[in-house]
mmCIF file of C-alpha atoms in Angstrom:
data_model
loop_
_atom_site.group_PDB
_atom_site.id
_atom_site.type_symbol
_atom_site.label_atom_id
_atom_site.label_comp_id
_atom_site.label_asym_id
_atom_site.label_seq_id
_atom_site.Cartn_x
_atom_site.Cartn_y
_atom_site.Cartn_z
ATOM 1 C CA MET L 1 72.415 144.851 202.109
ATOM 2 C CA ALA L 2 71.840 141.915 200.403
ATOM 3 C CA GLY L 3 75.160 142.292 198.494
ATOM 4 C CA TYR L 4 77.218 142.119 201.670
ATOM 5 C CA PHE L 5 76.066 138.274 202.138
ATOM 6 C CA THR L 6 76.986 135.415 199.480
ATOM 7 C CA LEU L 7 75.179 132.370 201.212
ATOM 8 C CA GLU L 8 71.573 131.701 200.372
ATOM 9 C CA ALA L 9 68.795 132.340 202.820
ATOM 10 C CA ASP L 10 68.531 129.211 204.035
ATOM 11 C CA SER L 11 72.150 128.306 205.157
ATOM 12 C CA VAL L 12 72.769 130.423 208.284
ATOM 13 C CA LEU L 13 74.250 127.948 210.209
ATOM 14 C CA ARG L 14 77.102 127.622 207.871
ATOM 15 C CA ASP L 15 77.902 131.438 207.994
ATOM 16 C CA ARG L 16 81.176 132.007 209.893
ATOM 17 C CA ALA L 17 80.414 135.420 210.829
ATOM 18 C CA PHE L 18 77.013 134.289 212.373
ATOM 19 C CA MET L 19 78.461 131.448 214.083
ATOM 20 C CA ARG L 20 81.220 133.732 215.386
ATOM 21 C CA LEU L 21 78.545 136.228 216.644
ATOM 22 C CA LEU L 22 76.439 133.061 218.211
ATOM 23 C CA ILE L 23 79.562 131.626 219.991
ATOM 24 C CA GLY L 24 80.049 134.939 221.438
ATOM 25 C CA ARG L 25 76.351 135.489 222.704
ATOM 26 C CA VAL L 26 76.537 132.095 224.199
ATOM 27 C CA THR L 27 79.611 132.472 225.557
ATOM 28 C CA ALA L 28 79.057 135.888 227.127
ATOM 29 C CA THR L 29 75.627 134.843 228.522
ATOM 30 C CA LEU L 30 77.226 131.730 230.221
ATOM 31 C CA ALA L 31 79.537 134.048 231.724
ATOM 32 C CA THR L 32 76.790 136.561 232.951
ATOM 33 C CA GLN L 33 74.676 133.764 234.627
ATOM 34 C CA ILE L 34 77.623 132.060 236.623
ATOM 35 C CA GLN L 35 78.600 135.755 237.775
ATOM 36 C CA SER L 36 74.974 136.035 238.967
ATOM 37 C CA VAL L 37 74.992 132.749 240.788
ATOM 38 C CA VAL L 38 78.366 133.475 242.535
ATOM 39 C CA VAL L 39 77.869 137.272 243.250
ATOM 40 C CA GLY L 40 74.048 136.496 244.798
ATOM 41 C CA TRP L 41 75.425 133.732 246.967
ATOM 42 C CA GLN L 42 78.840 134.885 248.139
ATOM 43 C CA LEU L 43 77.425 138.496 248.870
ATOM 44 C CA TYR L 44 74.229 137.179 250.895
ATOM 45 C CA ALA L 45 76.850 134.392 252.981
ATOM 46 C CA MET L 46 78.624 137.437 253.655
ATOM 47 C CA THR L 47 75.842 139.429 255.132
ATOM 48 C CA ARG L 48 72.917 137.266 255.799
ATOM 49 C CA ASP L 49 70.757 140.452 254.860
ATOM 50 C CA PRO L 50 67.757 139.785 251.841
ATOM 51 C CA LEU L 51 68.279 143.432 251.197
ATOM 52 C CA THR L 52 71.947 143.028 249.994
ATOM 53 C CA LEU L 53 70.318 141.130 247.210
ATOM 54 C CA GLY L 54 67.974 143.845 246.167
ATOM 55 C CA TRP L 55 71.240 146.152 246.406
ATOM 56 C CA VAL L 56 72.994 143.609 244.061
ATOM 57 C CA GLY L 57 70.029 144.301 241.276
ATOM 58 C CA LEU L 58 70.066 148.046 241.939
ATOM 59 C CA ALA L 59 73.800 148.478 241.672
ATOM 60 C CA GLN L 60 73.599 147.027 237.998
ATOM 61 C CA PHE L 61 70.217 148.753 237.159
ATOM 62 C CA LEU L 62 70.867 152.315 237.722
ATOM 63 C CA PRO L 63 74.208 152.775 235.652
ATOM 64 C CA MET L 64 72.133 150.746 232.620
ATOM 65 C CA ALA L 65 69.366 152.993 232.795
ATOM 66 C CA LEU L 66 71.495 156.082 232.620
ATOM 67 C CA LEU L 67 73.212 154.723 229.842
ATOM 68 C CA VAL L 68 71.332 152.713 227.751
ATOM 69 C CA LEU L 69 69.745 155.474 225.623
ATOM 70 C CA PRO L 70 73.016 156.889 224.407
ATOM 71 C CA ALA L 71 74.192 153.530 223.782
ATOM 72 C CA GLY L 72 71.043 152.977 221.614
ATOM 73 C CA ASP L 73 71.949 156.011 219.707
ATOM 74 C CA ALA L 74 75.884 154.694 219.627
ATOM 75 C CA ALA L 75 74.756 151.518 217.885
ATOM 76 C CA ASP L 76 72.714 153.407 215.437
ATOM 77 C CA ARG L 77 75.841 155.877 214.509
ATOM 78 C CA LEU L 78 79.005 153.924 215.191
ATOM 79 C CA PRO L 79 79.977 150.337 214.358
ATOM 80 C CA ARG L 80 78.195 147.896 216.117
ATOM 81 C CA ARG L 81 80.749 145.235 216.255
ATOM 82 C CA LEU L 82 83.262 147.712 217.974
ATOM 83 C CA ILE L 83 80.715 148.652 220.685
ATOM 84 C CA LEU L 84 79.845 144.920 221.430
ATOM 85 C CA THR L 85 83.330 144.148 221.552
ATOM 86 C CA ALA L 86 84.338 146.746 223.990
ATOM 87 C CA SER L 87 81.432 145.969 226.165
ATOM 88 C CA TRP L 88 82.396 142.587 226.398
ATOM 89 C CA LEU L 89 86.063 143.584 227.088
ATOM 90 C CA VAL L 90 84.912 145.573 230.033
ATOM 91 C CA GLN L 91 82.751 143.163 231.469
ATOM 92 C CA ALA L 92 86.000 140.717 231.525
ATOM 93 C CA ILE L 93 87.574 143.196 233.804
ATOM 94 C CA ALA L 94 84.998 143.443 236.115
ATOM 95 C CA GLY L 95 85.486 139.438 236.741
ATOM 96 C CA VAL L 96 89.010 140.140 237.246
ATOM 97 C CA LEU L 97 87.818 142.748 239.771
ATOM 98 C CA PHE L 98 85.487 140.818 241.320
ATOM 99 C CA LEU L 99 88.744 138.266 241.586
ATOM 100 C CA VAL L 100 90.846 140.639 243.203
ATOM 101 C CA LEU L 101 88.247 141.555 245.791
ATOM 102 C CA THR L 102 87.654 137.800 246.581
ATOM 103 C CA LEU L 103 91.438 136.973 247.038
ATOM 104 C CA SER L 104 91.846 139.843 249.310
ATOM 105 C CA GLY L 105 89.663 138.693 251.547
ATOM 106 C CA THR L 106 87.398 141.719 252.467
ATOM 107 C CA GLU L 107 84.362 141.003 254.224
ATOM 108 C CA SER L 108 82.481 144.194 252.982
ATOM 109 C CA PRO L 109 80.509 144.255 249.933
ATOM 110 C CA ILE L 110 80.919 147.701 249.224
ATOM 111 C CA GLY L 111 83.552 146.783 246.672
ATOM 112 C CA PHE L 112 81.367 144.248 244.941
ATOM 113 C CA PHE L 113 78.843 147.068 244.751
ATOM 114 C CA ALA L 114 81.243 149.184 242.653
ATOM 115 C CA VAL L 115 82.170 146.554 240.337
ATOM 116 C CA LEU L 116 78.652 145.702 239.662
ATOM 117 C CA VAL L 117 78.170 149.492 238.691
ATOM 118 C CA LEU L 118 80.867 148.954 236.302
ATOM 119 C CA PHE L 119 79.248 145.816 234.992
ATOM 120 C CA GLY L 120 75.991 147.635 234.569
ATOM 121 C CA MET L 121 77.519 150.633 232.527
ATOM 122 C CA ALA L 122 79.115 147.773 230.237
ATOM 123 C CA ARG L 123 75.642 145.956 229.661
ATOM 124 C CA ALA L 124 74.092 149.077 228.836
ATOM 125 C CA PHE L 125 76.167 149.292 225.607
ATOM 126 C CA ALA L 126 76.059 145.430 225.213
ATOM 127 C CA GLY L 127 72.288 145.069 224.627
ATOM 128 C CA PRO L 128 71.485 147.248 221.827
ATOM 129 C CA GLY L 129 74.934 146.537 220.305
ATOM 130 C CA MET L 130 73.807 142.708 220.260
ATOM 131 C CA GLN L 131 70.351 143.359 218.757
ATOM 132 C CA SER L 132 71.223 145.736 216.286
ATOM 133 C CA LEU L 133 74.394 143.790 215.027
ATOM 134 C CA LEU L 134 72.459 140.679 214.360
ATOM 135 C CA PRO L 135 70.587 141.987 211.105
ATOM 136 C CA GLN L 136 73.743 143.737 209.951
ATOM 137 C CA VAL L 137 75.515 140.198 210.085
ATOM 138 C CA VAL L 138 72.763 137.740 208.527
ATOM 139 C CA GLY L 139 70.882 140.033 206.376
ATOM 140 C CA GLU L 140 67.014 140.750 206.261
ATOM 141 C CA ARG L 141 66.277 137.423 204.279
ATOM 142 C CA ARG L 142 67.905 135.654 206.860
ATOM 143 C CA LEU L 143 66.713 137.543 209.807
ATOM 144 C CA PRO L 144 64.134 135.224 211.007
ATOM 145 C CA LYS L 145 66.090 132.133 211.008
ATOM 146 C CA ALA L 146 69.181 133.670 212.679
ATOM 147 C CA ILE L 147 66.776 135.253 215.599
ATOM 148 C CA ALA L 148 65.521 131.576 215.958
ATOM 149 C CA TRP L 149 68.924 130.175 216.357
ATOM 150 C CA ASN L 150 69.934 133.238 218.519
ATOM 151 C CA SER L 151 67.224 132.955 221.072
ATOM 152 C CA SER L 152 67.468 129.120 221.067
ATOM 153 C CA ALA L 153 71.170 129.532 221.539
ATOM 154 C CA PHE L 154 70.748 132.037 224.334
ATOM 155 C CA GLN L 155 68.305 129.891 226.235
ATOM 156 C CA VAL L 156 70.524 127.054 226.421
ATOM 157 C CA ALA L 157 73.264 129.160 227.748
ATOM 158 C CA VAL L 158 70.773 130.870 230.197
ATOM 159 C CA ILE L 159 69.949 127.026 231.199
ATOM 160 C CA GLY L 160 73.313 125.798 231.719
ATOM 161 C CA GLY L 161 74.775 128.821 233.015
ATOM 162 C CA PRO L 162 73.013 128.918 236.532
ATOM 163 C CA ALA L 163 73.629 125.189 237.273
ATOM 164 C CA LEU L 164 77.405 125.591 235.982
ATOM 165 C CA GLY L 165 77.809 128.513 238.194
ATOM 166 C CA GLY L 166 76.566 126.647 241.390
ATOM 167 C CA GLY L 167 78.770 123.811 240.471
ATOM 168 C CA VAL L 168 81.726 125.942 239.887
ATOM 169 C CA TYR L 169 81.253 127.754 243.234
ATOM 170 C CA LEU L 170 82.125 124.815 244.933
ATOM 171 C CA ALA L 171 85.673 125.358 243.516
ATOM 172 C CA GLY L 172 85.669 128.676 245.134
ATOM 173 C CA PRO L 173 84.165 132.225 243.861
ATOM 174 C CA ALA L 174 87.882 132.902 243.106
ATOM 175 C CA PHE L 175 87.907 130.464 240.438
ATOM 176 C CA ALA L 176 84.644 131.293 239.360
ATOM 177 C CA TYR L 177 85.418 134.771 238.744
ATOM 178 C CA GLY L 178 88.383 133.766 236.790
ATOM 179 C CA LEU L 179 86.261 131.762 234.670
ATOM 180 C CA CYS L 180 83.940 134.511 233.872
ATOM 181 C CA ALA L 181 86.258 136.757 233.031
ATOM 182 C CA ALA L 182 88.077 134.309 230.661
ATOM 183 C CA LEU L 183 84.443 133.752 228.821
ATOM 184 C CA PHE L 184 84.011 137.230 228.687
ATOM 185 C CA ALA L 185 87.110 137.883 226.867
ATOM 186 C CA CYS L 186 86.505 134.907 224.610
ATOM 187 C CA ALA L 187 83.348 136.366 223.543
ATOM 188 C CA ALA L 188 85.060 139.969 222.688
ATOM 189 C CA VAL L 189 87.720 137.770 220.558
ATOM 190 C CA ALA L 190 84.615 136.039 218.758
ATOM 191 C CA ILE L 191 82.685 139.045 217.783
ATOM 192 C CA ALA L 192 86.230 141.283 216.925
ATOM 193 C CA SER L 193 87.216 138.377 214.438
ATOM 194 C CA ILE L 194 83.782 139.071 212.241
ATOM 195 C CA ARG L 195 85.879 139.907 209.233
ATOM 196 C CA ARG L 196 82.965 140.777 207.019
ATOM 197 C CA ARG L 197 82.372 144.230 205.871
ATOM 198 C CA LEU L 198 79.483 145.721 207.585
ATOM 199 C CA PRO L 199 77.412 148.558 206.731
ATOM 200 C CA ALA L 200 78.037 152.179 208.178
ATOM 201 C CA ARG L 201 74.844 153.029 210.405
ATOM 202 C CA ALA L 202 75.519 156.771 210.529
ATOM 203 C CA ASP L 203 72.583 159.057 211.467
ATOM 204 C CA THR L 204 72.701 162.052 209.045
ATOM 205 C CA SER L 205 69.936 164.149 210.578
ATOM 206 C CA ARG L 206 70.729 167.195 212.247
ATOM 207 C CA ALA L 207 68.898 166.591 215.436
ATOM 208 C CA SER L 208 70.577 167.335 218.920
ATOM 209 C CA ALA L 209 72.139 164.954 221.069
ATOM 210 C CA PHE L 210 69.011 164.803 223.222
ATOM 211 C CA ALA L 211 66.537 164.213 220.410
ATOM 212 C CA ARG L 212 68.353 161.279 219.308
ATOM 213 C CA PHE L 213 68.662 159.613 222.630
ATOM 214 C CA THR L 214 65.062 160.056 223.171
ATOM 215 C CA ALA L 215 63.768 159.326 219.814
ATOM 216 C CA GLY L 216 63.018 155.580 220.559
ATOM 217 C CA ILE L 217 61.201 156.420 223.178
ATOM 218 C CA VAL L 218 59.030 158.632 221.257
ATOM 219 C CA TYR L 219 58.851 155.934 218.726
ATOM 220 C CA VAL L 220 57.554 153.510 221.491
ATOM 221 C CA ARG L 221 55.039 155.933 223.084
ATOM 222 C CA THR L 222 53.272 156.696 219.971
ATOM 223 C CA ARG L 223 52.523 153.164 219.375
ATOM 224 C CA PRO L 224 50.300 151.955 221.908
ATOM 225 C CA ILE L 225 50.372 148.401 221.432
ATOM 226 C CA ILE L 226 54.333 148.369 221.863
ATOM 227 C CA LEU L 227 54.244 150.502 224.799
ATOM 228 C CA GLY L 228 51.268 148.189 226.389
ATOM 229 C CA ALA L 229 53.230 144.988 225.289
ATOM 230 C CA ILE L 230 56.782 146.176 227.114
ATOM 231 C CA SER L 231 55.246 148.026 230.230
ATOM 232 C CA LEU L 232 53.092 144.708 230.833
ATOM 233 C CA ASP L 233 56.169 142.906 231.043
ATOM 234 C CA LEU L 234 58.078 145.615 233.269
ATOM 235 C CA PHE L 235 55.260 145.573 235.613
ATOM 236 C CA ALA L 236 54.619 142.028 235.877
ATOM 237 C CA VAL L 237 58.215 140.898 236.211
ATOM 238 C CA LEU L 238 58.989 143.632 238.562
ATOM 239 C CA LEU L 239 56.260 142.377 241.089
ATOM 240 C CA GLY L 240 56.679 138.866 240.096
ATOM 241 C CA GLY L 241 60.993 138.828 240.717
ATOM 242 C CA ALA L 242 61.143 135.677 242.671
ATOM 243 C CA THR L 243 64.239 135.010 241.286
ATOM 244 C CA ALA L 244 66.142 137.522 242.931
ATOM 245 C CA LEU L 245 65.135 135.733 246.287
ATOM 246 C CA LEU L 246 66.298 132.404 245.009
ATOM 247 C CA PRO L 247 69.583 132.301 247.427
ATOM 248 C CA VAL L 248 67.436 132.559 250.457
ATOM 249 C CA TYR L 249 64.903 130.056 249.374
ATOM 250 C CA ALA L 250 67.918 127.640 248.346
ATOM 251 C CA HIS L 251 69.458 128.540 251.956
ATOM 252 C CA GLU L 252 66.843 128.707 254.452
ATOM 253 C CA ILE L 253 63.835 127.268 252.913
ATOM 254 C CA LEU L 254 64.447 124.296 250.699
ATOM 255 C CA HIS L 255 68.340 123.706 252.308
ATOM 256 C CA VAL L 256 69.856 122.817 248.784
ATOM 257 C CA GLY L 257 73.175 124.582 248.852
ATOM 258 C CA PRO L 258 74.581 126.560 246.195
ATOM 259 C CA ALA L 259 74.347 123.126 243.645
ATOM 260 C CA GLY L 260 70.723 123.307 244.541
ATOM 261 C CA LEU L 261 70.436 127.245 243.685
ATOM 262 C CA GLY L 262 72.152 126.524 240.599
ATOM 263 C CA LEU L 263 69.238 124.026 239.270
ATOM 264 C CA LEU L 264 66.787 126.510 240.465
ATOM 265 C CA ARG L 265 67.914 129.248 238.506
ATOM 266 C CA SER L 266 68.161 127.180 235.700
ATOM 267 C CA ALA L 267 64.539 126.056 236.036
ATOM 268 C CA VAL L 268 63.299 129.205 234.758
ATOM 269 C CA ALA L 269 65.023 128.933 231.623
ATOM 270 C CA ILE L 270 64.433 125.180 231.255
ATOM 271 C CA GLY L 271 60.698 126.224 230.883
ATOM 272 C CA ALA L 272 61.571 129.039 228.310
ATOM 273 C CA PHE L 273 63.415 126.970 226.325
ATOM 274 C CA SER L 274 60.895 124.626 226.124
ATOM 275 C CA MET L 275 58.034 126.997 225.282
ATOM 276 C CA GLY L 276 60.570 128.533 222.879
ATOM 277 C CA ILE L 277 60.804 124.864 220.997
ATOM 278 C CA TYR L 278 57.080 124.755 220.923
ATOM 279 C CA LEU L 279 56.631 128.384 219.618
ATOM 280 C CA GLY L 280 59.050 127.462 216.791
ATOM 281 C CA ARG L 281 57.252 124.681 215.563
ATOM 282 C CA ASN L 282 53.569 126.110 216.423
ATOM 283 C CA ALA L 283 53.642 129.860 215.570
ATOM 284 C CA LEU L 284 50.924 132.367 217.028
ATOM 285 C CA GLU L 285 48.803 132.119 214.227
ATOM 286 C CA ARG L 286 45.756 134.196 215.706
ATOM 287 C CA ARG L 287 44.690 135.806 219.270
ATOM 288 C CA ALA L 288 48.404 137.008 220.291
ATOM 289 C CA GLY L 289 47.396 139.593 222.396
ATOM 290 C CA ALA L 290 44.963 137.676 224.587
ATOM 291 C CA ILE L 291 47.332 134.840 224.666
ATOM 292 C CA MET L 292 49.733 137.248 226.066
ATOM 293 C CA PHE L 293 47.800 138.454 229.163
ATOM 294 C CA ALA L 294 46.818 134.748 229.798
ATOM 295 C CA ALA L 295 50.582 133.902 230.018
ATOM 296 C CA VAL L 296 51.454 137.136 231.962
ATOM 297 C CA ALA L 297 48.513 135.778 234.658
ATOM 298 C CA ILE L 298 49.884 132.301 234.803
ATOM 299 C CA PHE L 299 53.340 133.771 235.426
ATOM 300 C CA GLY L 300 51.554 135.579 238.601
ATOM 301 C CA VAL L 301 50.146 132.211 239.743
ATOM 302 C CA ALA L 302 53.337 130.028 239.380
ATOM 303 C CA THR L 303 55.107 132.907 241.367
ATOM 304 C CA ILE L 304 52.435 132.347 244.174
ATOM 305 C CA VAL L 305 52.918 128.439 244.152
ATOM 306 C CA PHE L 306 56.628 129.183 244.226
ATOM 307 C CA GLY L 307 56.518 131.472 247.333
ATOM 308 C CA LEU L 308 54.335 129.166 249.109
ATOM 309 C CA SER L 309 56.125 125.617 248.523
ATOM 310 C CA THR L 310 58.410 123.801 250.966
ATOM 311 C CA SER L 311 59.560 121.227 248.423
ATOM 312 C CA PHE L 312 62.290 121.479 245.946
ATOM 313 C CA MET L 313 60.371 119.520 243.275
ATOM 314 C CA LEU L 314 57.185 121.899 243.638
ATOM 315 C CA SER L 315 59.398 124.965 243.603
ATOM 316 C CA PHE L 316 61.079 123.999 240.352
ATOM 317 C CA MET L 317 57.976 122.769 238.707
ATOM 318 C CA ALA L 318 56.638 126.370 239.387
ATOM 319 C CA LEU L 319 59.668 127.996 238.007
ATOM 320 C CA MET L 320 59.863 126.080 235.066
ATOM 321 C CA VAL L 321 55.942 127.298 234.394
ATOM 322 C CA MET L 322 57.172 130.928 234.976
ATOM 323 C CA GLY L 323 59.882 130.460 232.650
ATOM 324 C CA ALA L 324 57.520 129.149 230.213
ATOM 325 C CA ALA L 325 54.936 131.664 230.398
ATOM 326 C CA ASP L 326 57.440 134.529 230.351
ATOM 327 C CA MET L 327 58.878 133.214 227.030
ATOM 328 C CA ILE L 328 55.389 133.684 225.531
ATOM 329 C CA SER L 329 55.433 137.371 226.698
ATOM 330 C CA VAL L 330 59.111 137.792 225.431
ATOM 331 C CA PHE L 331 58.573 136.207 222.293
ATOM 332 C CA VAL L 332 55.267 138.427 221.174
ATOM 333 C CA ARG L 333 57.048 141.719 222.503
ATOM 334 C CA SER L 334 59.809 140.829 220.733
ATOM 335 C CA SER L 335 57.971 139.938 217.284
ATOM 336 C CA LEU L 336 56.084 143.201 217.883
ATOM 337 C CA ILE L 337 59.493 145.161 218.224
ATOM 338 C CA GLN L 338 61.224 143.536 215.384
ATOM 339 C CA LEU L 339 58.310 143.841 212.752
ATOM 340 C CA ALA L 340 57.279 147.270 213.571
ATOM 341 C CA THR L 341 60.977 149.246 213.550
ATOM 342 C CA PRO L 342 63.170 150.074 210.871
ATOM 343 C CA ASP L 343 66.941 149.212 210.745
ATOM 344 C CA SER L 344 67.682 152.947 211.384
ATOM 345 C CA MET L 345 65.884 152.943 214.456
ATOM 346 C CA ARG L 346 66.936 149.603 215.710
ATOM 347 C CA GLY L 347 69.689 150.770 217.966
ATOM 348 C CA ARG L 348 67.252 153.076 219.883
ATOM 349 C CA VAL L 349 64.021 150.982 220.099
ATOM 350 C CA ASN L 350 66.067 148.076 221.466
ATOM 351 C CA ALA L 351 67.624 150.173 224.128
ATOM 352 C CA VAL L 352 64.157 151.466 225.125
ATOM 353 C CA ASN L 353 63.114 147.728 225.279
ATOM 354 C CA MET L 354 66.332 146.937 227.405
ATOM 355 C CA LEU L 355 65.601 149.906 229.809
ATOM 356 C CA PHE L 356 62.348 148.022 230.526
ATOM 357 C CA ILE L 357 63.923 144.741 230.742
ATOM 358 C CA GLY L 358 66.676 145.903 233.197
ATOM 359 C CA ALA L 359 63.916 147.338 235.213
ATOM 360 C CA SER L 360 61.910 144.394 235.649
ATOM 361 C CA ASN L 361 64.678 142.382 236.220
ATOM 362 C CA GLU L 362 67.610 144.344 238.178
ATOM 363 C CA LEU L 363 65.246 146.689 239.518
ATOM 364 C CA GLY L 364 62.633 144.180 240.410
ATOM 365 C CA GLU L 365 65.672 142.428 242.569
ATOM 366 C CA PHE L 366 65.567 145.524 244.665
ATOM 367 C CA GLU L 367 61.805 145.611 244.948
ATOM 368 C CA SER L 368 61.829 141.743 245.968
ATOM 369 C CA GLY L 369 64.805 142.427 248.620
ATOM 370 C CA VAL L 370 62.867 145.387 250.012
ATOM 371 C CA THR L 371 59.872 143.756 250.269
ATOM 372 C CA ALA L 372 61.319 140.687 251.937
ATOM 373 C CA ALA L 373 63.026 142.448 254.655
ATOM 374 C CA LEU L 374 59.406 144.426 254.987
ATOM 375 C CA PHE L 375 57.360 141.189 255.083
ATOM 376 C CA GLY L 376 59.418 138.241 254.954
ATOM 377 C CA THR L 377 60.641 136.054 252.142
ATOM 378 C CA VAL L 378 57.310 134.125 251.736
ATOM 379 C CA GLY L 379 55.061 136.894 251.813
ATOM 380 C CA ALA L 380 57.417 139.104 249.630
ATOM 381 C CA VAL L 381 56.824 136.207 246.793
ATOM 382 C CA VAL L 382 53.298 135.775 247.308
ATOM 383 C CA LEU L 383 52.660 139.691 247.248
ATOM 384 C CA GLY L 384 54.474 139.979 244.318
ATOM 385 C CA GLY L 385 52.317 137.127 242.650
ATOM 386 C CA VAL L 386 49.203 138.890 243.600
ATOM 387 C CA GLY L 387 50.536 142.120 242.105
ATOM 388 C CA THR L 388 51.084 140.751 238.629
ATOM 389 C CA LEU L 389 47.604 139.397 238.434
ATOM 390 C CA ALA L 390 46.191 142.957 239.513
ATOM 391 C CA VAL L 391 48.683 144.557 236.453
ATOM 392 C CA VAL L 392 47.181 141.932 234.055
ATOM 393 C CA GLY L 393 43.558 143.252 235.084
ATOM 394 C CA ILE L 394 44.611 146.881 234.759
ATOM 395 C CA TRP L 395 46.550 146.730 231.251
ATOM 396 C CA MET L 396 43.666 144.969 229.575
ATOM 397 C CA ALA L 397 41.484 147.754 230.492
ATOM 398 C CA LEU L 398 44.253 150.461 229.560
ATOM 399 C CA PHE L 399 45.635 148.749 226.086
ATOM 400 C CA PRO L 400 42.408 147.267 224.671
ATOM 401 C CA ALA L 401 44.041 147.577 221.357
ATOM 402 C CA LEU L 402 47.051 144.863 222.844
ATOM 403 C CA ARG L 403 44.417 142.699 224.012
ATOM 404 C CA ARG L 404 42.729 142.575 220.512
ATOM 405 C CA VAL L 405 45.819 142.080 218.651
ATOM 406 C CA ASP L 406 45.428 138.932 216.477
ATOM 407 C CA ARG L 407 47.975 138.354 213.798
ATOM 408 C CA LEU L 408 51.340 139.592 214.829
ATOM 409 C CA ASN L 409 52.260 140.225 211.045
ATOM 410 C CA ASP L 410 49.255 142.733 211.083
ATOM 411 C CA VAL L 411 51.241 145.066 213.158
ATOM 412 C CA ALA L 412 53.962 145.305 210.643
ATOM 413 C CA THR L 413 51.600 146.792 208.303
ATOM 414 C CA SER L 414 51.518 149.917 210.104
ATOM 415 C CA ALA L 415 55.067 150.447 210.826
ATOM 416 C CA PRO L 416 56.907 153.726 209.266
ATOM 417 C CA ALA L 417 59.328 153.413 206.775
ATOM 418 C CA ASP L 418 61.481 155.405 208.982
ATOM 419 C CA SER L 419 61.784 157.586 212.335
ATOM 420 C CA ARG L 420 64.838 159.344 212.444
#
């Protein structure tokens, strides 16, 4: 692969192809964050029903869950640049459809849910495509630095996106959706403009489609440390998904309006970004597994604090702590996956990881909406935090190998060369 790259390993930021990939990632993430704030606020204002926020998450998760494994296989067999470009173009179309629905003056959320399904289908292909394209663009030698810059840029977009979404909503949801469509289109253009010749990723095996689609699941299942890490994140965030109920907190508990909602959503990303900088300067040298479990426990405690808070500042701080703790979990999980996965499997393994992430986020939103309808908003968040603490204890018993992980690099030594 080194023949495709002409710059030295320490010059990744001067690599035009990488910068275009970075611009596309940031632009698409901004659009996603803005759209998330606007859709949540608009539909809650339309129905005044917390369960509506749950359906928003479910409408995105179900199509993603159905398509993400075939999408991972496609990322290992087809041009990843083409897959990512097409995905962001479809998301731009979804933004246009949201705009049309808003201008039509409809008071029914059904049409919005239909567009969210389309959006979820496109996201299923964007995740594996993006994660597996990065190594092709920068090469193996520069991959660690590229991952660091890519993650930092992503967190900047996650920080700014929700706050920008809350401000943009003041100009009206129609303007916000038009902006999202334009941003997604720009992201697609940025990826399509990468001119570097990339190596083909064709899988020459004679395996059936079903075997190819499930290869990532088989790979993860046979590695208990990876399975434990991603399932811990799944259930912890699934139960502690307080962010799905932020529109309710902003509107009825903290009384801060859409601008305050944007700030609350940004608080999680601010905590994650700050922790990301710390981890970049102070790598986890030892006891990575134990630190991961401790971080998830802190995430649960912070969730309980947020659930009980009636102060905007305390709520903001609790969300920051949640973001910082979650970043540690994400860092350990991502490192395990990157270090233990060969390139020929990256699309499919990243698809499995995305399935877990999607379940913890979008399906977590549905779980939060349902429990809020049953137990009230505060009760649902507090119950979720308690559940997260319970999951930590159970997973420490179920996955002792994960708890005993010391140096992350040690995991890579046992990775098979290939698993097609």
